[in-house]
Amino acid sequence: MLIVTEATCQKVVTRKAAFDAVEAVFGAMARGDAYNFPVIREAIGHADALYGFKSGFDRAGLVLGVKAGGYWPHNAEKGLTNHQSTVFLFDPDTGQLSALVGGNYLTAVRTAASSAISINHLARKDARVLGMVGAGHQAQFQLRAAVEQRDFEKVVAWNFHPEMLPRLGAVAEELGLPFEAVEREELGAQADVIITITSAHEALMMKDWIKPGTHIACMGTDTRGKQEVDPELIAAATVFTDEIAQSITIGETQHAIAAGLIAQDDITPIGDVINGVHPGRTSEDEITLFDGTGVGLQDLAVASVAAKLAQEQGEAQDVTL
Ligand code: NAD
């Protein structure tokens, strides 16, 4: 069994490797070759933590496993990441544990890959201004992956806690992009592509603020009750997701579905676009919206890449249980 540490994951799994692995598994999911098992997520009544499991099997890539972990809101005070997780990979032929892989960096890089894949497949080719709603731990990973998808010339950003914005601004500066902190309405007026990555429980971006032709990746809503955008915006957009079952229950579309504004059939798996089954964007004026809920197979896909590359590069520890 291989042990792959957080530091090794950061060393061996590039954004490109994560993008390719997640894109492949989204395609496999849409073909029915890979499926996610029901998610368990529980408040454990200690440290205000949410803990659970995301698991699945990719029959095409032969990846079987589970990500265990969750959200410990007071970790930041201890100098730790609030999200904590570990991926366990099993040999699908025998059920034996094949790898134990640190899941924190992988969660950020696979989530960034997901929105980047949506931008790659759905955003207008001439998109120039990137709008960031959110400036927490995930936001900088999102920014780095997004700017590789189009020739962005500027980043505009808003955050509920404005004091967190300079850190995101520093990343934009490092990437050679001008950065401007703006109000949300102004963000909608300027941005061609918007990423929302917050823990909000109410609509932050309203339909009337969004320009025709915008692509929006809603990445923060991964639990019942969370919300980042106006349900009317969902109704006005062409909606894509990683997994429909998750989108309508714990993802951003849960509110538009509950309000009867859209039906499940109005949502397309992004894998259909990746597989060439759905054309994706069909006009320059269309608003496209990707609901990235975060599925276990994304974690398993990048963990499998981490284990393979770490072994190849002599960076994995091999132990017998
Ligand atoms: P974080 O705690 O580092 O940052 C939280 C962000 O939300 C900050 O920008 C903060 O200012 C903002 N925020 C907090 N309260 C808010 C409120 N009431 N209204 C608006 N904004 C508010 O968290 P993170 O690790 O950056 O994660 C951000 C979100 O993304 C979380 O909701 C997390 O659960 C979610 N997430 C989703 C996926 C996925 O695959 N879709 C993966 C990882 C994290």
CSV table of C-alpha atoms and ligand atoms in Angstrom, one decimal:
chain,number,residue,atom,x,y,z
A,1,MET,CA,0.0,0.0,0.0
A,2,LEU,CA,1.3,3.5,-0.9
A,3,ILE,CA,1.2,6.5,1.4
A,4,VAL,CA,1.2,9.8,-0.5
A,5,THR,CA,1.6,12.8,1.7
A,6,GLU,CA,0.1,16.3,1.2
A,7,ALA,CA,3.5,17.6,0.3
A,8,THR,CA,4.0,14.9,-2.3
A,9,CYS,CA,0.5,15.6,-3.8
A,10,GLN,CA,1.5,19.3,-4.2
A,11,LYS,CA,4.7,18.3,-5.8
A,12,VAL,CA,3.4,15.7,-8.3
A,13,VAL,CA,-0.2,16.8,-9.2
A,14,THR,CA,-0.1,19.8,-11.5
A,15,ARG,CA,-3.2,21.8,-12.5
A,16,LYS,CA,-3.0,20.2,-16.0
A,17,ALA,CA,-2.9,16.7,-14.5
A,18,ALA,CA,-5.9,17.5,-12.3
A,19,PHE,CA,-7.8,19.0,-15.3
A,20,ASP,CA,-7.2,16.0,-17.4
A,21,ALA,CA,-8.2,13.5,-14.7
A,22,VAL,CA,-11.4,15.3,-13.8
A,23,GLU,CA,-12.4,15.9,-17.4
A,24,ALA,CA,-11.9,12.2,-18.1
A,25,VAL,CA,-14.0,11.1,-15.1
A,26,PHE,CA,-16.8,13.6,-15.9
A,27,GLY,CA,-16.9,12.1,-19.4
A,28,ALA,CA,-17.0,8.6,-17.9
A,29,MET,CA,-19.8,9.6,-15.5
A,30,ALA,CA,-21.9,10.9,-18.4
A,31,ARG,CA,-21.4,7.7,-20.3
A,32,GLY,CA,-22.5,5.6,-17.3
A,33,ASP,CA,-19.0,4.1,-16.9
A,34,ALA,CA,-18.4,5.7,-13.5
A,35,TYR,CA,-20.8,6.4,-10.7
A,36,ASN,CA,-20.8,8.1,-7.3
A,37,PHE,CA,-22.3,6.4,-4.3
A,38,PRO,CA,-24.7,8.2,-1.9
A,39,VAL,CA,-22.9,10.9,0.1
A,40,ILE,CA,-22.8,10.7,3.9
A,41,ARG,CA,-22.4,14.1,5.6
A,42,GLU,CA,-23.2,14.5,9.3
A,43,ALA,CA,-22.8,17.2,12.0
A,44,ILE,CA,-20.9,15.2,14.6
A,45,GLY,CA,-21.8,17.4,17.6
A,46,HIS,CA,-18.2,18.2,18.3
A,47,ALA,CA,-16.0,21.2,17.3
A,48,ASP,CA,-19.0,22.3,15.1
A,49,ALA,CA,-17.6,19.9,12.6
A,50,LEU,CA,-19.3,18.3,9.5
A,51,TYR,CA,-17.8,14.9,8.7
A,52,GLY,CA,-18.6,12.4,6.0
A,53,PHE,CA,-17.7,10.2,3.0
A,54,LYS,CA,-17.7,10.6,-0.7
A,55,SER,CA,-17.1,7.4,-2.7
A,56,GLY,CA,-17.5,5.9,-6.1
A,57,PHE,CA,-16.2,3.6,-8.8
A,58,ASP,CA,-14.8,4.5,-12.2
A,59,ARG,CA,-15.1,1.3,-14.2
A,60,ALA,CA,-13.4,2.9,-17.2
A,61,GLY,CA,-10.4,4.1,-15.2
A,62,LEU,CA,-10.5,1.2,-12.7
A,63,VAL,CA,-10.5,3.6,-9.7
A,64,LEU,CA,-12.4,2.6,-6.5
A,65,GLY,CA,-12.2,4.4,-3.3
A,66,VAL,CA,-13.5,6.8,-0.7
A,67,LYS,CA,-12.7,10.3,0.5
A,68,ALA,CA,-13.3,10.7,4.3
A,69,GLY,CA,-13.3,14.1,5.9
A,70,GLY,CA,-15.2,17.3,6.2
A,71,TYR,CA,-15.2,20.8,7.6
A,72,TRP,CA,-13.8,21.9,10.9
A,73,PRO,CA,-14.7,25.7,11.1
A,74,HIS,CA,-12.3,26.5,13.9
A,75,ASN,CA,-9.2,25.0,12.3
A,76,ALA,CA,-8.1,28.3,10.9
A,77,GLU,CA,-7.5,29.6,14.5
A,78,LYS,CA,-5.1,26.6,14.9
A,79,GLY,CA,-3.3,27.4,11.6
A,80,LEU,CA,-4.9,24.5,9.9
A,81,THR,CA,-7.1,24.3,6.8
A,82,ASN,CA,-10.8,24.1,7.7
A,83,HIS,CA,-11.5,21.4,5.1
A,84,GLN,CA,-9.7,18.2,6.1
A,85,SER,CA,-9.8,15.0,4.1
A,86,THR,CA,-8.0,11.8,3.2
A,87,VAL,CA,-8.5,9.5,0.2
A,88,PHE,CA,-8.4,5.7,0.5
A,89,LEU,CA,-8.0,3.9,-2.8
A,90,PHE,CA,-8.7,0.2,-3.2
A,91,ASP,CA,-7.7,-2.4,-5.8
A,92,PRO,CA,-11.0,-3.0,-7.7
A,93,ASP,CA,-9.9,-6.6,-8.4
A,94,THR,CA,-9.3,-7.6,-4.8
A,95,GLY,CA,-10.7,-4.9,-2.5
A,96,GLN,CA,-7.2,-4.5,-0.9
A,97,LEU,CA,-6.2,-1.0,0.2
A,98,SER,CA,-3.8,0.3,-2.5
A,99,ALA,CA,-3.1,3.9,-1.4
A,100,LEU,CA,-3.7,6.4,1.4
A,101,VAL,CA,-3.5,9.9,-0.1
A,102,GLY,CA,-3.7,13.3,1.6
A,103,GLY,CA,-6.8,14.9,0.3
A,104,ASN,CA,-6.6,18.6,1.2
A,105,TYR,CA,-4.5,20.0,-1.7
A,106,LEU,CA,-6.3,17.5,-4.0
A,107,THR,CA,-9.7,18.9,-3.0
A,108,ALA,CA,-8.7,22.4,-3.9
A,109,VAL,CA,-7.0,21.4,-7.2
A,110,ARG,CA,-9.8,19.1,-8.3
A,111,THR,CA,-12.5,21.8,-7.4
A,112,ALA,CA,-10.5,24.4,-9.4
A,113,ALA,CA,-10.2,21.9,-12.3
A,114,SER,CA,-14.0,21.5,-12.3
A,115,SER,CA,-14.7,25.1,-12.8
A,116,ALA,CA,-11.8,25.4,-15.3
A,117,ILE,CA,-13.3,22.6,-17.3
A,118,SER,CA,-16.6,24.4,-17.4
A,119,ILE,CA,-14.9,27.6,-18.6
A,120,ASN,CA,-12.9,25.7,-21.1
A,121,HIS,CA,-16.0,24.1,-22.6
A,122,LEU,CA,-18.6,26.8,-22.1
A,123,ALA,CA,-17.2,30.3,-21.8
A,124,ARG,CA,-17.1,32.6,-24.9
A,125,LYS,CA,-13.7,32.4,-26.6
A,126,ASP,CA,-13.4,36.2,-26.3
A,127,ALA,CA,-13.9,36.3,-22.5
A,128,ARG,CA,-11.5,38.9,-21.1
A,129,VAL,CA,-12.7,39.8,-17.6
A,130,LEU,CA,-12.9,37.3,-14.8
A,131,GLY,CA,-15.1,38.0,-11.8
A,132,MET,CA,-14.4,36.3,-8.5
A,133,VAL,CA,-17.1,36.1,-5.8
A,134,GLY,CA,-15.3,34.8,-2.8
A,135,ALA,CA,-11.7,35.1,-1.5
A,136,GLY,CA,-11.3,32.1,0.9
A,137,HIS,CA,-9.0,29.1,0.7
A,138,GLN,CA,-10.4,27.7,-2.5
A,139,ALA,CA,-10.6,31.1,-4.4
A,140,GLN,CA,-6.9,31.3,-5.2
A,141,PHE,CA,-6.8,27.8,-6.7
A,142,GLN,CA,-9.9,28.7,-8.7
A,143,LEU,CA,-8.3,31.9,-10.0
A,144,ARG,CA,-5.1,30.1,-11.0
A,145,ALA,CA,-6.9,27.4,-13.0
A,146,ALA,CA,-9.4,29.7,-14.5
A,147,VAL,CA,-6.9,32.1,-16.0
A,148,GLU,CA,-5.3,29.3,-18.0
A,149,GLN,CA,-8.6,28.8,-20.0
A,150,ARG,CA,-9.0,32.1,-21.7
A,151,ASP,CA,-6.9,35.2,-22.5
A,152,PHE,CA,-8.1,37.1,-19.4
A,153,GLU,CA,-6.9,40.7,-19.1
A,154,LYS,CA,-8.4,41.7,-15.8
A,155,VAL,CA,-9.8,40.2,-12.5
A,156,VAL,CA,-12.7,41.9,-10.7
A,157,ALA,CA,-13.6,40.6,-7.2
A,158,TRP,CA,-16.0,40.9,-4.4
A,159,ASN,CA,-16.0,39.2,-1.0
A,160,PHE,CA,-18.3,39.2,2.0
A,161,HIS,CA,-15.2,39.8,4.2
A,162,PRO,CA,-13.4,42.6,2.2
A,163,GLU,CA,-10.3,42.2,4.3
A,164,MET,CA,-9.6,38.8,2.6
A,165,LEU,CA,-9.4,40.4,-0.9
A,166,PRO,CA,-5.8,41.6,-0.9
A,167,ARG,CA,-4.6,38.0,-0.6
A,168,LEU,CA,-6.5,37.1,-3.8
A,169,GLY,CA,-5.3,40.4,-5.4
A,170,ALA,CA,-1.7,39.3,-4.7
A,171,VAL,CA,-2.3,36.1,-6.7
A,172,ALA,CA,-3.8,38.0,-9.6
A,173,GLU,CA,-0.7,40.3,-9.5
A,174,GLU,CA,1.6,37.3,-9.5
A,175,LEU,CA,-0.3,36.1,-12.6
A,176,GLY,CA,0.3,39.5,-14.2
A,177,LEU,CA,-3.4,40.5,-14.1
A,178,PRO,CA,-4.8,43.8,-12.9
A,179,PHE,CA,-7.1,43.3,-9.9
A,180,GLU,CA,-10.0,45.5,-8.9
A,181,ALA,CA,-12.3,45.1,-5.8
A,182,VAL,CA,-15.8,46.0,-6.9
A,183,GLU,CA,-19.4,45.8,-5.7
A,184,ARG,CA,-21.4,42.8,-6.9
A,185,GLU,CA,-23.5,44.7,-9.4
A,186,GLU,CA,-20.4,46.2,-11.0
A,187,LEU,CA,-18.8,42.7,-11.0
A,188,GLY,CA,-21.7,41.4,-13.0
A,189,ALA,CA,-21.5,44.4,-15.4
A,190,GLN,CA,-17.8,43.8,-16.1
A,191,ALA,CA,-17.2,40.1,-15.9
A,192,ASP,CA,-17.4,37.7,-18.9
A,193,VAL,CA,-16.8,34.7,-16.7
A,194,ILE,CA,-17.8,34.6,-13.0
A,195,ILE,CA,-16.8,32.1,-10.3
A,196,THR,CA,-18.7,32.0,-7.1
A,197,ILE,CA,-16.8,30.2,-4.3
A,198,THR,CA,-18.3,31.2,-0.9
A,199,SER,CA,-20.1,29.6,2.0
A,200,ALA,CA,-23.1,31.9,1.5
A,201,HIS,CA,-26.7,30.8,2.3
A,202,GLU,CA,-28.4,33.5,0.1
A,203,ALA,CA,-28.2,34.7,-3.4
A,204,LEU,CA,-25.2,37.0,-3.9
A,205,MET,CA,-25.5,37.5,-7.7
A,206,MET,CA,-28.8,38.6,-9.2
A,207,LYS,CA,-30.1,37.8,-12.6
A,208,ASP,CA,-30.4,41.4,-13.7
A,209,TRP,CA,-26.7,42.1,-13.0
A,210,ILE,CA,-25.4,39.4,-15.4
A,211,LYS,CA,-24.5,40.3,-19.0
A,212,PRO,CA,-25.7,38.2,-21.9
A,213,GLY,CA,-23.0,35.8,-22.9
A,214,THR,CA,-21.6,35.4,-19.4
A,215,HIS,CA,-20.4,32.0,-18.1
A,216,ILE,CA,-20.9,31.4,-14.4
A,217,ALA,CA,-19.4,28.6,-12.4
A,218,CYS,CA,-21.1,28.2,-9.1
A,219,MET,CA,-18.7,26.3,-6.9
A,220,GLY,CA,-19.5,27.1,-3.3
A,221,THR,CA,-22.9,25.4,-2.8
A,222,ASP,CA,-22.3,21.8,-1.8
A,223,THR,CA,-24.8,21.4,1.0
A,224,ARG,CA,-28.6,21.7,1.4
A,225,GLY,CA,-29.4,25.3,2.3
A,226,LYS,CA,-26.3,26.9,0.8
A,227,GLN,CA,-26.9,29.4,-2.1
A,228,GLU,CA,-24.9,31.8,-4.2
A,229,VAL,CA,-27.1,33.0,-7.0
A,230,ASP,CA,-30.6,34.1,-7.8
A,231,PRO,CA,-32.8,31.2,-8.8
A,232,GLU,CA,-34.1,33.4,-11.6
A,233,LEU,CA,-30.6,33.4,-13.0
A,234,ILE,CA,-30.6,29.7,-13.0
A,235,ALA,CA,-33.9,29.7,-14.9
A,236,ALA,CA,-32.5,32.2,-17.5
A,237,ALA,CA,-29.3,30.2,-18.0
A,238,THR,CA,-28.4,27.0,-19.9
A,239,VAL,CA,-27.5,24.9,-16.9
A,240,PHE,CA,-24.7,22.3,-16.7
A,241,THR,CA,-23.4,20.3,-13.7
A,242,ASP,CA,-21.0,17.6,-12.6
A,243,GLU,CA,-23.8,15.3,-11.4
A,244,ILE,CA,-27.6,16.0,-11.7
A,245,ALA,CA,-28.6,14.0,-8.6
A,246,GLN,CA,-26.3,16.0,-6.5
A,247,SER,CA,-27.0,19.4,-8.2
A,248,ILE,CA,-30.7,19.2,-7.4
A,249,THR,CA,-30.3,18.1,-3.8
A,250,ILE,CA,-27.2,19.8,-2.4
A,251,GLY,CA,-26.0,22.0,-5.3
A,252,GLU,CA,-26.9,25.4,-6.6
A,253,THR,CA,-29.9,24.3,-8.6
A,254,GLN,CA,-31.7,23.0,-5.4
A,255,HIS,CA,-33.5,26.4,-5.0
A,256,ALA,CA,-34.6,26.8,-8.6
A,257,ILE,CA,-35.9,23.2,-8.5
A,258,ALA,CA,-37.7,23.7,-5.2
A,259,ALA,CA,-39.3,26.9,-6.6
A,260,GLY,CA,-40.4,25.0,-9.7
A,261,LEU,CA,-38.4,27.4,-11.9
A,262,ILE,CA,-36.6,24.6,-13.7
A,263,ALA,CA,-36.9,20.8,-13.9
A,264,GLN,CA,-34.2,18.2,-13.6
A,265,ASP,CA,-34.4,17.7,-17.4
A,266,ASP,CA,-33.2,21.3,-17.9
A,267,ILE,CA,-29.8,20.4,-16.5
A,268,THR,CA,-27.1,18.8,-18.6
A,269,PRO,CA,-24.1,16.8,-17.3
A,270,ILE,CA,-20.9,18.6,-18.4
A,271,GLY,CA,-19.7,15.1,-19.4
A,272,ASP,CA,-22.2,15.2,-22.3
A,273,VAL,CA,-20.4,18.3,-23.6
A,274,ILE,CA,-17.0,16.7,-23.0
A,275,ASN,CA,-18.2,13.6,-24.9
A,276,GLY,CA,-19.6,15.7,-27.8
A,277,VAL,CA,-23.1,14.6,-27.1
A,278,HIS,CA,-24.3,18.1,-26.2
A,279,PRO,CA,-23.1,21.2,-28.1
A,280,GLY,CA,-22.6,23.3,-24.9
A,281,ARG,CA,-22.9,27.0,-25.7
A,282,THR,CA,-24.9,27.6,-28.8
A,283,SER,CA,-24.9,31.4,-29.0
A,284,GLU,CA,-22.8,34.3,-28.0
A,285,ASP,CA,-25.6,35.8,-26.0
A,286,GLU,CA,-26.5,32.7,-24.0
A,287,ILE,CA,-25.8,32.7,-20.3
A,288,THR,CA,-24.2,29.4,-19.4
A,289,LEU,CA,-24.1,28.3,-15.7
A,290,PHE,CA,-22.1,25.4,-14.3
A,291,ASP,CA,-23.2,24.0,-10.9
A,292,GLY,CA,-20.0,22.4,-9.6
A,293,THR,CA,-21.2,20.4,-6.6
A,294,GLY,CA,-18.0,18.3,-6.1
A,295,VAL,CA,-18.3,14.6,-6.5
A,296,GLY,CA,-16.3,11.8,-4.9
A,297,LEU,CA,-15.1,10.6,-8.3
A,298,GLN,CA,-13.2,13.8,-8.8
A,299,ASP,CA,-11.3,13.1,-5.6
A,300,LEU,CA,-10.6,9.5,-6.5
A,301,ALA,CA,-9.4,10.6,-10.0
A,302,VAL,CA,-6.8,13.0,-8.8
A,303,ALA,CA,-5.8,10.8,-5.9
A,304,SER,CA,-5.2,8.0,-8.4
A,305,VAL,CA,-3.0,10.3,-10.4
A,306,ALA,CA,-1.2,11.3,-7.3
A,307,ALA,CA,-0.5,7.7,-6.3
A,308,LYS,CA,0.7,6.8,-9.8
A,309,LEU,CA,3.0,9.8,-10.2
A,310,ALA,CA,4.3,9.6,-6.6
A,311,GLN,CA,5.2,5.9,-7.2
A,312,GLU,CA,6.9,6.7,-10.6
A,313,GLN,CA,8.9,9.5,-9.1
A,314,GLY,CA,9.9,7.6,-6.0
A,315,GLU,CA,8.0,9.9,-3.7
A,316,ALA,CA,5.5,7.4,-2.2
A,317,GLN,CA,6.1,5.3,0.9
A,318,ASP,CA,5.3,1.6,0.3
A,319,VAL,CA,4.0,-0.2,3.5
A,320,THR,CA,2.3,-3.5,4.2
A,321,LEU,CA,-0.8,-3.4,6.4
B,1,NAD,P1,-13.2,29.4,3.4
B,1,NAD,O1,-13.8,29.3,4.8
B,1,NAD,O2,-11.7,29.5,3.2
B,1,NAD,O3,-13.8,30.8,2.7
B,1,NAD,C1,-15.2,31.0,2.8
B,1,NAD,C2,-15.6,32.1,1.8
B,1,NAD,O4,-17.0,32.4,1.9
B,1,NAD,C3,-14.9,33.5,2.0
B,1,NAD,O5,-14.8,34.1,0.8
B,1,NAD,C4,-15.9,34.2,2.9
B,1,NAD,O6,-15.7,35.6,2.9
B,1,NAD,C5,-17.2,33.8,2.3
B,1,NAD,N1,-18.3,33.9,3.2
B,1,NAD,C6,-18.4,33.4,4.5
B,1,NAD,N2,-19.7,33.7,4.9
B,1,NAD,C7,-20.3,34.3,3.9
B,1,NAD,C8,-21.7,34.9,3.8
B,1,NAD,N3,-22.5,34.8,4.8
B,1,NAD,N4,-22.0,35.4,2.6
B,1,NAD,C9,-21.1,35.4,1.6
B,1,NAD,N5,-19.9,35.0,1.6
B,1,NAD,C10,-19.5,34.4,2.8
B,1,NAD,O7,-13.8,28.3,2.5
B,1,NAD,P2,-13.3,27.7,1.2
B,1,NAD,O8,-12.4,26.5,1.5
B,1,NAD,O9,-12.7,28.7,0.3
B,1,NAD,O10,-14.6,27.1,0.5
B,1,NAD,C11,-15.6,28.0,0.0
B,1,NAD,C12,-16.9,27.2,-0.3
B,1,NAD,O11,-16.6,26.3,-1.3
B,1,NAD,C13,-17.4,26.5,0.9
B,1,NAD,O12,-18.8,26.7,0.9
B,1,NAD,C14,-17.1,25.1,0.6
B,1,NAD,O13,-17.9,24.2,1.3
B,1,NAD,C15,-17.2,25.0,-0.8
B,1,NAD,N6,-16.4,24.0,-1.5
B,1,NAD,C16,-17.0,23.4,-2.6
B,1,NAD,C17,-16.4,22.4,-3.3
B,1,NAD,C18,-17.0,21.8,-4.5
B,1,NAD,O14,-16.5,20.8,-5.1
B,1,NAD,N7,-18.0,22.4,-5.1
B,1,NAD,C19,-15.1,22.0,-2.9
B,1,NAD,C20,-14.5,22.6,-1.8
B,1,NAD,C21,-15.2,23.6,-1.1
